[in-house]
mmCIF file of C-alpha atoms in Angstrom:
data_model
loop_
_atom_site.group_PDB
_atom_site.id
_atom_site.type_symbol
_atom_site.label_atom_id
_atom_site.label_comp_id
_atom_site.label_asym_id
_atom_site.label_seq_id
_atom_site.Cartn_x
_atom_site.Cartn_y
_atom_site.Cartn_z
ATOM 1 C CA MET A 1 72.812 67.589 98.288
ATOM 2 C CA VAL A 2 75.206 70.426 97.537
ATOM 3 C CA MET A 3 78.943 70.031 97.178
ATOM 4 C CA LEU A 4 80.864 69.854 100.442
ATOM 5 C CA ASN A 5 84.041 71.732 101.150
ATOM 6 C CA ALA A 6 86.549 68.909 101.563
ATOM 7 C CA SER A 7 88.751 70.756 104.057
ATOM 8 C CA THR A 8 86.114 71.994 106.480
ATOM 9 C CA PHE A 9 83.165 69.674 105.785
ATOM 10 C CA HIS A 10 80.837 72.652 105.536
ATOM 11 C CA PRO A 11 78.079 72.696 102.917
ATOM 12 C CA ASP A 12 77.988 75.650 100.572
ATOM 13 C CA TYR A 13 74.290 76.071 101.282
ATOM 14 C CA PHE A 14 71.539 75.003 103.631
ATOM 15 C CA LEU A 15 67.999 74.402 102.460
ATOM 16 C CA LEU A 16 65.282 76.039 104.585
ATOM 17 C CA THR A 17 62.071 74.084 104.112
ATOM 18 C CA GLY A 18 59.660 76.697 105.417
ATOM 19 C CA ILE A 19 56.863 75.165 107.484
ATOM 20 C CA PRO A 20 56.799 71.389 106.825
ATOM 21 C CA GLY A 21 53.361 70.086 105.954
ATOM 22 C CA LEU A 22 51.993 73.567 105.255
ATOM 23 C CA GLU A 23 53.756 74.172 101.934
ATOM 24 C CA GLU A 24 50.400 74.608 100.169
ATOM 25 C CA SER A 25 49.490 77.353 102.647
ATOM 26 C CA HIS A 26 52.746 79.329 102.411
ATOM 27 C CA LEU A 27 51.238 82.023 100.178
ATOM 28 C CA LEU A 28 48.241 82.406 102.486
ATOM 29 C CA LEU A 29 50.469 82.531 105.580
ATOM 30 C CA SER A 30 52.562 85.248 103.960
ATOM 31 C CA ILE A 31 49.662 87.722 104.221
ATOM 32 C CA PRO A 32 49.540 87.979 108.060
ATOM 33 C CA PHE A 33 53.343 87.764 108.222
ATOM 34 C CA CYS A 34 53.688 90.669 105.789
ATOM 35 C CA ILE A 35 51.059 92.757 107.602
ATOM 36 C CA MET A 36 52.651 92.154 111.004
ATOM 37 C CA TYR A 37 56.124 92.968 109.679
ATOM 38 C CA ALA A 38 54.876 96.203 108.107
ATOM 39 C CA MET A 39 53.169 97.166 111.387
ATOM 40 C CA ASP A 40 56.391 96.351 113.241
ATOM 41 C CA LEU A 41 58.503 98.580 110.992
ATOM 42 C CA ILE A 42 56.013 101.445 110.925
ATOM 43 C CA GLY A 43 55.135 101.362 114.624
ATOM 44 C CA ASN A 44 58.690 101.154 115.928
ATOM 45 C CA SER A 45 59.953 103.745 113.435
ATOM 46 C CA ILE A 46 57.238 106.187 114.558
ATOM 47 C CA LEU A 47 58.168 105.521 118.178
ATOM 48 C CA ILE A 48 61.858 106.234 117.514
ATOM 49 C CA PHE A 49 61.016 109.344 115.463
ATOM 50 C CA VAL A 50 58.606 110.821 118.028
ATOM 51 C CA ILE A 51 60.954 110.291 120.977
ATOM 52 C CA GLY A 52 63.958 111.512 118.992
ATOM 53 C CA ARG A 53 62.211 114.722 117.898
ATOM 54 C CA ASN A 54 60.818 115.688 121.323
ATOM 55 C CA GLU A 55 63.405 116.773 123.873
ATOM 56 C CA ALA A 56 60.800 116.487 126.627
ATOM 57 C CA LEU A 57 60.872 112.727 126.050
ATOM 58 C CA HIS A 58 64.657 112.437 126.381
ATOM 59 C CA GLN A 59 64.245 110.752 129.750
ATOM 60 C CA PRO A 60 65.604 107.337 130.830
ATOM 61 C CA MET A 61 62.375 105.393 130.267
ATOM 62 C CA TYR A 62 61.929 106.752 126.735
ATOM 63 C CA LEU A 63 65.596 106.310 125.816
ATOM 64 C CA PHE A 64 65.347 102.664 126.836
ATOM 65 C CA LEU A 65 62.189 102.492 124.740
ATOM 66 C CA VAL A 66 64.136 103.733 121.692
ATOM 67 C CA MET A 67 66.660 100.949 122.231
ATOM 68 C CA LEU A 68 63.840 98.427 122.580
ATOM 69 C CA ALA A 69 62.220 99.621 119.344
ATOM 70 C CA THR A 70 65.569 99.443 117.526
ATOM 71 C CA CYS A 71 66.132 95.863 118.731
ATOM 72 C CA ASP A 72 62.596 94.937 117.657
ATOM 73 C CA ILE A 73 63.204 96.188 114.122
ATOM 74 C CA LEU A 74 66.556 94.406 113.870
ATOM 75 C CA LEU A 75 65.235 91.142 115.353
ATOM 76 C CA SER A 76 62.277 90.845 113.000
ATOM 77 C CA SER A 77 64.313 92.062 110.008
ATOM 78 C CA THR A 78 66.822 89.268 110.611
ATOM 79 C CA THR A 79 64.211 86.559 109.994
ATOM 80 C CA VAL A 80 60.966 87.789 108.403
ATOM 81 C CA PRO A 81 62.347 88.907 104.995
ATOM 82 C CA LYS A 82 63.863 85.446 104.411
ATOM 83 C CA THR A 83 60.624 83.803 105.567
ATOM 84 C CA LEU A 84 58.647 85.904 103.075
ATOM 85 C CA CYS A 85 61.122 85.011 100.305
ATOM 86 C CA ILE A 86 60.443 81.345 101.036
ATOM 87 C CA PHE A 87 56.682 81.896 101.012
ATOM 88 C CA TRP A 88 56.599 84.092 97.900
ATOM 89 C CA PHE A 89 59.484 82.985 95.693
ATOM 90 C CA ASN A 90 60.401 79.481 96.961
ATOM 91 C CA SER A 91 63.826 80.929 97.799
ATOM 92 C CA HIS A 92 64.897 78.159 100.166
ATOM 93 C CA LEU A 93 68.694 78.383 99.911
ATOM 94 C CA ILE A 94 70.884 80.209 102.404
ATOM 95 C CA THR A 95 74.676 80.109 102.440
ATOM 96 C CA PHE A 96 76.544 78.462 105.295
ATOM 97 C CA ASN A 97 78.041 81.784 106.419
ATOM 98 C CA GLY A 98 74.695 83.510 105.917
ATOM 99 C CA CYS A 99 73.129 80.988 108.280
ATOM 100 C CA LEU A 100 75.762 81.717 110.924
ATOM 101 C CA VAL A 101 75.227 85.474 110.538
ATOM 102 C CA GLN A 102 71.471 85.060 110.912
ATOM 103 C CA ILE A 103 71.907 82.957 114.061
ATOM 104 C CA PHE A 104 74.269 85.536 115.552
ATOM 105 C CA PHE A 105 71.922 88.480 115.022
ATOM 106 C CA ILE A 106 68.821 86.599 116.198
ATOM 107 C CA HIS A 107 70.434 85.688 119.514
ATOM 108 C CA PHE A 108 72.340 88.981 119.808
ATOM 109 C CA ASN A 109 69.165 91.057 119.474
ATOM 110 C CA PHE A 110 67.262 88.723 121.783
ATOM 111 C CA GLY A 111 69.971 88.998 124.460
ATOM 112 C CA THR A 112 70.178 92.779 124.084
ATOM 113 C CA GLU A 113 66.405 93.157 124.329
ATOM 114 C CA SER A 114 66.349 91.030 127.473
ATOM 115 C CA ALA A 115 68.997 93.285 129.051
ATOM 116 C CA ILE A 116 67.004 96.389 128.062
ATOM 117 C CA LEU A 117 63.882 94.999 129.742
ATOM 118 C CA VAL A 118 65.921 94.558 132.928
ATOM 119 C CA SER A 119 67.112 98.162 132.611
ATOM 120 C CA MET A 120 63.525 99.346 132.200
ATOM 121 C CA ALA A 121 62.530 97.433 135.342
ATOM 122 C CA TYR A 122 65.441 99.137 137.139
ATOM 123 C CA ASP A 123 64.170 102.481 135.842
ATOM 124 C CA ARG A 124 60.653 101.804 137.194
ATOM 125 C CA TYR A 125 62.119 100.685 140.525
ATOM 126 C CA TYR A 126 64.037 103.942 140.969
ATOM 127 C CA ALA A 127 61.139 106.097 139.718
ATOM 128 C CA ILE A 128 58.700 104.577 142.244
ATOM 129 C CA CYS A 129 60.865 103.480 145.181
ATOM 130 C CA CYS A 130 63.593 106.147 145.105
ATOM 131 C CA PRO A 131 62.033 109.192 143.384
ATOM 132 C CA LEU A 132 64.251 111.723 145.178
ATOM 133 C CA THR A 133 67.453 110.205 143.740
ATOM 134 C CA TYR A 134 65.985 109.211 140.349
ATOM 135 C CA SER A 135 67.362 112.144 138.337
ATOM 136 C CA SER A 136 70.774 112.093 139.976
ATOM 137 C CA THR A 137 71.183 108.326 139.520
ATOM 138 C CA LEU A 138 69.827 107.689 136.021
ATOM 139 C CA THR A 139 71.901 110.283 134.247
ATOM 140 C CA GLY A 140 72.706 110.300 130.545
ATOM 141 C CA SER A 141 76.187 108.867 131.100
ATOM 142 C CA PHE A 142 74.771 106.122 133.341
ATOM 143 C CA ILE A 143 72.244 105.139 130.676
ATOM 144 C CA ARG A 144 74.958 105.050 128.009
ATOM 145 C CA ARG A 145 77.001 102.717 130.231
ATOM 146 C CA ILE A 146 73.982 100.436 130.677
ATOM 147 C CA ILE A 147 73.387 100.294 126.918
ATOM 148 C CA PHE A 148 77.085 99.642 126.266
ATOM 149 C CA PHE A 149 77.083 96.837 128.835
ATOM 150 C CA ALA A 150 73.954 95.303 127.280
ATOM 151 C CA LEU A 151 75.578 95.275 123.831
ATOM 152 C CA LEU A 152 78.901 93.984 125.169
ATOM 153 C CA ARG A 153 77.228 91.207 127.165
ATOM 154 C CA SER A 154 75.200 90.047 124.170
ATOM 155 C CA PHE A 155 78.229 90.076 121.894
ATOM 156 C CA SER A 156 80.351 88.176 124.426
ATOM 157 C CA ILE A 157 77.853 85.386 125.087
ATOM 158 C CA ILE A 158 76.524 84.995 121.526
ATOM 159 C CA THR A 159 79.815 84.973 119.590
ATOM 160 C CA PRO A 160 80.766 81.508 120.988
ATOM 161 C CA PHE A 161 77.560 80.121 119.430
ATOM 162 C CA VAL A 162 78.976 80.941 115.993
ATOM 163 C CA PHE A 163 82.335 79.300 116.677
ATOM 164 C CA LEU A 164 80.722 76.229 118.254
ATOM 165 C CA LEU A 165 78.649 75.747 115.096
ATOM 166 C CA TYR A 166 81.528 76.521 112.738
ATOM 167 C CA ARG A 167 83.780 73.856 114.285
ATOM 168 C CA LEU A 168 81.270 71.082 113.531
ATOM 169 C CA PRO A 169 81.369 68.959 110.346
ATOM 170 C CA TYR A 170 78.192 68.806 108.247
ATOM 171 C CA GLU A 171 78.641 65.765 106.049
ATOM 172 C CA GLY A 172 75.037 64.583 106.108
ATOM 173 C CA SER A 173 71.815 66.391 105.320
ATOM 174 C CA ASN A 174 71.833 70.126 104.663
ATOM 175 C CA VAL A 175 68.052 70.522 105.064
ATOM 176 C CA ILE A 176 66.864 72.711 107.961
ATOM 177 C CA GLU A 177 63.189 72.238 108.767
ATOM 178 C CA HIS A 178 62.530 75.848 109.605
ATOM 179 C CA THR A 179 61.916 79.244 108.007
ATOM 180 C CA TYR A 180 65.191 80.627 109.360
ATOM 181 C CA CYS A 181 68.475 79.362 110.790
ATOM 182 C CA GLU A 182 68.396 78.609 114.496
ATOM 183 C CA HIS A 183 71.222 77.389 116.721
ATOM 184 C CA MET A 184 69.906 73.931 117.610
ATOM 185 C CA SER A 185 68.305 73.347 114.195
ATOM 186 C CA MET A 186 71.702 73.822 112.581
ATOM 187 C CA ALA A 187 73.635 71.924 115.274
ATOM 188 C CA LYS A 188 71.428 68.829 114.867
ATOM 189 C CA LEU A 189 72.588 68.518 111.247
ATOM 190 C CA ALA A 190 76.215 68.087 112.333
ATOM 191 C CA THR A 191 77.841 64.680 112.014
ATOM 192 C CA ALA A 192 79.628 65.016 115.350
ATOM 193 C CA ASP A 193 78.842 65.234 119.048
ATOM 194 C CA ILE A 194 76.926 68.441 119.838
ATOM 195 C CA LEU A 195 76.909 68.061 123.635
ATOM 196 C CA VAL A 196 78.976 71.246 124.031
ATOM 197 C CA ASN A 197 76.452 73.198 121.955
ATOM 198 C CA VAL A 198 73.549 71.859 124.018
ATOM 199 C CA VAL A 199 75.241 72.563 127.353
ATOM 200 C CA TYR A 200 76.381 76.035 126.331
ATOM 201 C CA GLY A 201 72.869 76.908 125.117
ATOM 202 C CA LEU A 202 71.376 75.786 128.434
ATOM 203 C CA VAL A 203 74.025 77.641 130.458
ATOM 204 C CA ILE A 204 73.440 80.877 128.562
ATOM 205 C CA ALA A 205 69.670 80.528 128.837
ATOM 206 C CA ALA A 206 69.978 80.065 132.600
ATOM 207 C CA SER A 207 72.782 82.536 133.362
ATOM 208 C CA ALA A 208 71.705 85.372 131.081
ATOM 209 C CA THR A 209 68.032 85.267 130.161
ATOM 210 C CA GLY A 210 67.080 83.369 133.309
ATOM 211 C CA VAL A 211 68.927 85.816 135.563
ATOM 212 C CA ASP A 212 67.375 88.744 133.671
ATOM 213 C CA LEU A 213 63.896 87.391 134.338
ATOM 214 C CA ILE A 214 64.677 86.830 138.024
ATOM 215 C CA LEU A 215 65.950 90.413 138.360
ATOM 216 C CA ILE A 216 62.776 91.724 136.717
ATOM 217 C CA VAL A 217 60.569 89.674 139.052
ATOM 218 C CA VAL A 218 62.512 90.823 142.130
ATOM 219 C CA SER A 219 62.265 94.450 140.962
ATOM 220 C CA TYR A 220 58.502 94.212 140.604
ATOM 221 C CA VAL A 221 58.066 92.487 143.957
ATOM 222 C CA VAL A 222 59.809 95.471 145.572
ATOM 223 C CA ILE A 223 57.817 97.915 143.411
ATOM 224 C CA ILE A 224 54.481 96.311 144.320
ATOM 225 C CA ARG A 225 55.344 96.384 148.012
ATOM 226 C CA ALA A 226 56.268 100.078 147.761
ATOM 227 C CA VAL A 227 53.096 100.949 145.834
ATOM 228 C CA LEU A 228 50.814 99.130 148.274
ATOM 229 C CA GLN A 229 52.281 101.208 151.097
ATOM 230 C CA LEU A 230 51.125 104.445 149.455
ATOM 231 C CA GLN A 231 48.274 106.078 151.372
ATOM 232 C CA SER A 232 46.353 107.455 148.403
ATOM 233 C CA SER A 233 44.464 105.052 146.121
ATOM 234 C CA GLU A 234 44.930 107.547 143.301
ATOM 235 C CA ALA A 235 48.708 107.510 143.839
ATOM 236 C CA ARG A 236 48.704 103.700 143.862
ATOM 237 C CA LEU A 237 46.735 103.566 140.611
ATOM 238 C CA LYS A 238 49.036 106.106 138.960
ATOM 239 C CA ALA A 239 52.129 104.151 140.041
ATOM 240 C CA PHE A 240 50.703 100.867 138.753
ATOM 241 C CA ASN A 241 49.758 102.497 135.441
ATOM 242 C CA THR A 242 53.361 103.514 134.838
ATOM 243 C CA CYS A 243 54.337 99.828 134.983
ATOM 244 C CA VAL A 244 51.513 98.247 132.978
ATOM 245 C CA SER A 245 53.120 98.790 129.567
ATOM 246 C CA HIS A 246 56.432 97.319 130.692
ATOM 247 C CA VAL A 247 54.765 94.270 132.272
ATOM 248 C CA CYS A 248 52.783 93.595 129.067
ATOM 249 C CA VAL A 249 55.983 93.794 126.991
ATOM 250 C CA ILE A 250 57.772 91.421 129.396
ATOM 251 C CA ILE A 251 54.960 88.866 129.106
ATOM 252 C CA LEU A 252 54.956 89.104 125.309
ATOM 253 C CA PHE A 253 58.742 88.738 125.159
ATOM 254 C CA TYR A 254 59.506 85.955 127.626
ATOM 255 C CA ILE A 255 56.528 83.572 127.493
ATOM 256 C CA PRO A 256 56.661 82.719 123.739
ATOM 257 C CA ALA A 257 60.466 82.519 123.906
ATOM 258 C CA PHE A 258 60.245 80.186 126.918
ATOM 259 C CA PHE A 259 57.795 77.847 125.186
ATOM 260 C CA SER A 260 59.864 77.849 121.987
ATOM 261 C CA PHE A 261 62.998 76.998 124.001
ATOM 262 C CA ILE A 262 61.284 74.137 125.850
ATOM 263 C CA ILE A 263 59.620 72.714 122.750
ATOM 264 C CA HIS A 264 62.865 72.751 120.791
ATOM 265 C CA ARG A 265 64.697 70.728 123.438
ATOM 266 C CA ILE A 266 62.179 68.400 125.041
ATOM 267 C CA GLY A 267 58.805 68.969 123.414
ATOM 268 C CA HIS A 268 59.538 67.920 119.808
ATOM 269 C CA LYS A 269 58.277 64.407 120.586
ATOM 270 C CA TYR A 270 54.900 65.756 121.636
ATOM 271 C CA ILE A 271 54.513 68.946 119.574
ATOM 272 C CA SER A 272 54.153 68.950 115.793
ATOM 273 C CA PRO A 273 56.920 70.654 113.771
ATOM 274 C CA GLN A 274 54.307 72.956 112.220
ATOM 275 C CA PHE A 275 53.241 74.315 115.609
ATOM 276 C CA HIS A 276 56.827 74.695 116.801
ATOM 277 C CA ILE A 277 57.955 76.607 113.705
ATOM 278 C CA LEU A 278 54.869 78.835 113.711
ATOM 279 C CA LEU A 279 55.483 79.627 117.391
ATOM 280 C CA ALA A 280 59.157 80.365 116.684
ATOM 281 C CA ASN A 281 58.126 82.830 113.966
ATOM 282 C CA LEU A 282 55.424 84.449 116.053
ATOM 283 C CA TYR A 283 57.745 85.017 119.005
ATOM 284 C CA VAL A 284 60.046 86.972 116.678
ATOM 285 C CA ILE A 285 57.391 89.149 115.042
ATOM 286 C CA VAL A 286 54.402 89.493 117.417
ATOM 287 C CA PRO A 287 56.205 91.161 120.383
ATOM 288 C CA SER A 288 58.016 93.489 117.960
ATOM 289 C CA MET A 289 54.688 94.470 116.399
ATOM 290 C CA MET A 290 52.836 94.863 119.709
ATOM 291 C CA ASN A 291 55.430 96.815 121.713
ATOM 292 C CA PRO A 292 54.885 100.209 120.017
ATOM 293 C CA ILE A 293 51.105 99.676 120.146
ATOM 294 C CA ILE A 294 51.235 98.934 123.883
ATOM 295 C CA TYR A 295 53.395 101.946 124.674
ATOM 296 C CA GLY A 296 51.454 104.165 122.278
ATOM 297 C CA VAL A 297 48.140 103.297 123.935
ATOM 298 C CA LYS A 298 49.263 103.209 127.576
ATOM 299 C CA THR A 299 51.763 106.091 127.648
ATOM 300 C CA ARG A 300 49.974 109.446 127.501
ATOM 301 C CA GLU A 301 53.023 111.497 126.512
ATOM 302 C CA ILE A 302 53.759 109.288 123.502
ATOM 303 C CA ARG A 303 50.100 109.002 122.520
ATOM 304 C CA GLN A 304 49.621 112.778 122.539
ATOM 305 C CA ARG A 305 52.702 113.426 120.435
ATOM 306 C CA VAL A 306 51.837 110.721 117.893
ATOM 307 C CA VAL A 307 48.321 112.157 117.512
ATOM 308 C CA ALA A 308 49.766 115.673 117.169
ATOM 309 C CA MET A 309 52.219 114.476 114.514
ATOM 310 C CA PHE A 310 49.494 112.838 112.421
ATOM 311 C CA CYS A 311 47.222 115.850 112.779
ATOM 312 C CA LYS A 312 50.027 118.075 111.532
ATOM 313 C CA VAL A 313 50.717 115.776 108.590
ATOM 314 C CA PHE A 314 47.133 115.182 107.448
ATOM 315 C CA ILE A 315 45.352 118.326 108.618
ATOM 316 C CA GLY A 316 48.139 120.877 108.725
ATOM 317 C CA ASP A 317 48.891 123.628 111.200
#
């Protein structure tokens, strides 16, 4: 046990165990983690570069996609490097303040990404249901306001997490059974009542992420109704195809996060810690890795420009 600060009862360090029970497999597990992280960085960077370099792609959907790719890089980079340090170098220590910073950026990026997915659903709604007013409504200034609101909302609702954790005394164990710092994992180490932390976490999950998901579902109910009313089967197929990528990304983002949230609060009695921690890591890295692949495969404009870029690099003009 490390020395405690006598005035604040905060440990100097926390000890991240990695994946309990799978310590002998850490080096083996590091291989897929490293590959997925590399694919995440490369794929999202290519996506940002291609959209940034092509003015024809400076449209609302693609600008939201740049924000999504940026959040994906930041979210995975907040956790995966430390996880790999644990797997490769047995670097288990993280400072108290470092733990708080990691928690802030994990939840901040998650909240921002959720808001961006809502914005993308709004974009698809206007493109399909109100095509005549699409360009006049989703202007550059309107998109900037949406992005600013998404960042402001995430900052406003996530900052209290840090203060709620900081106010707690940690006079007992400083061992976190995880590969990275997480709000409830850290709160459970406190030697005081954490009811406020639990309630606030549930309120935020319901009022922010929950509302985001409801808005997305409502948007797609309206979109599906509008598409089914189209006379041409070709037009219906084309309209559905423009939404497939976004729906796949939504599924990848919300379902693992939902299961991780449920398991952490009520499923720990029935689910092994190994499965829970692996799921928590996969929900950070897998959606971030898959998003650029999904959009690269399903979006013709992006696919064509990526192929053209690689042909220019490897074959020349």
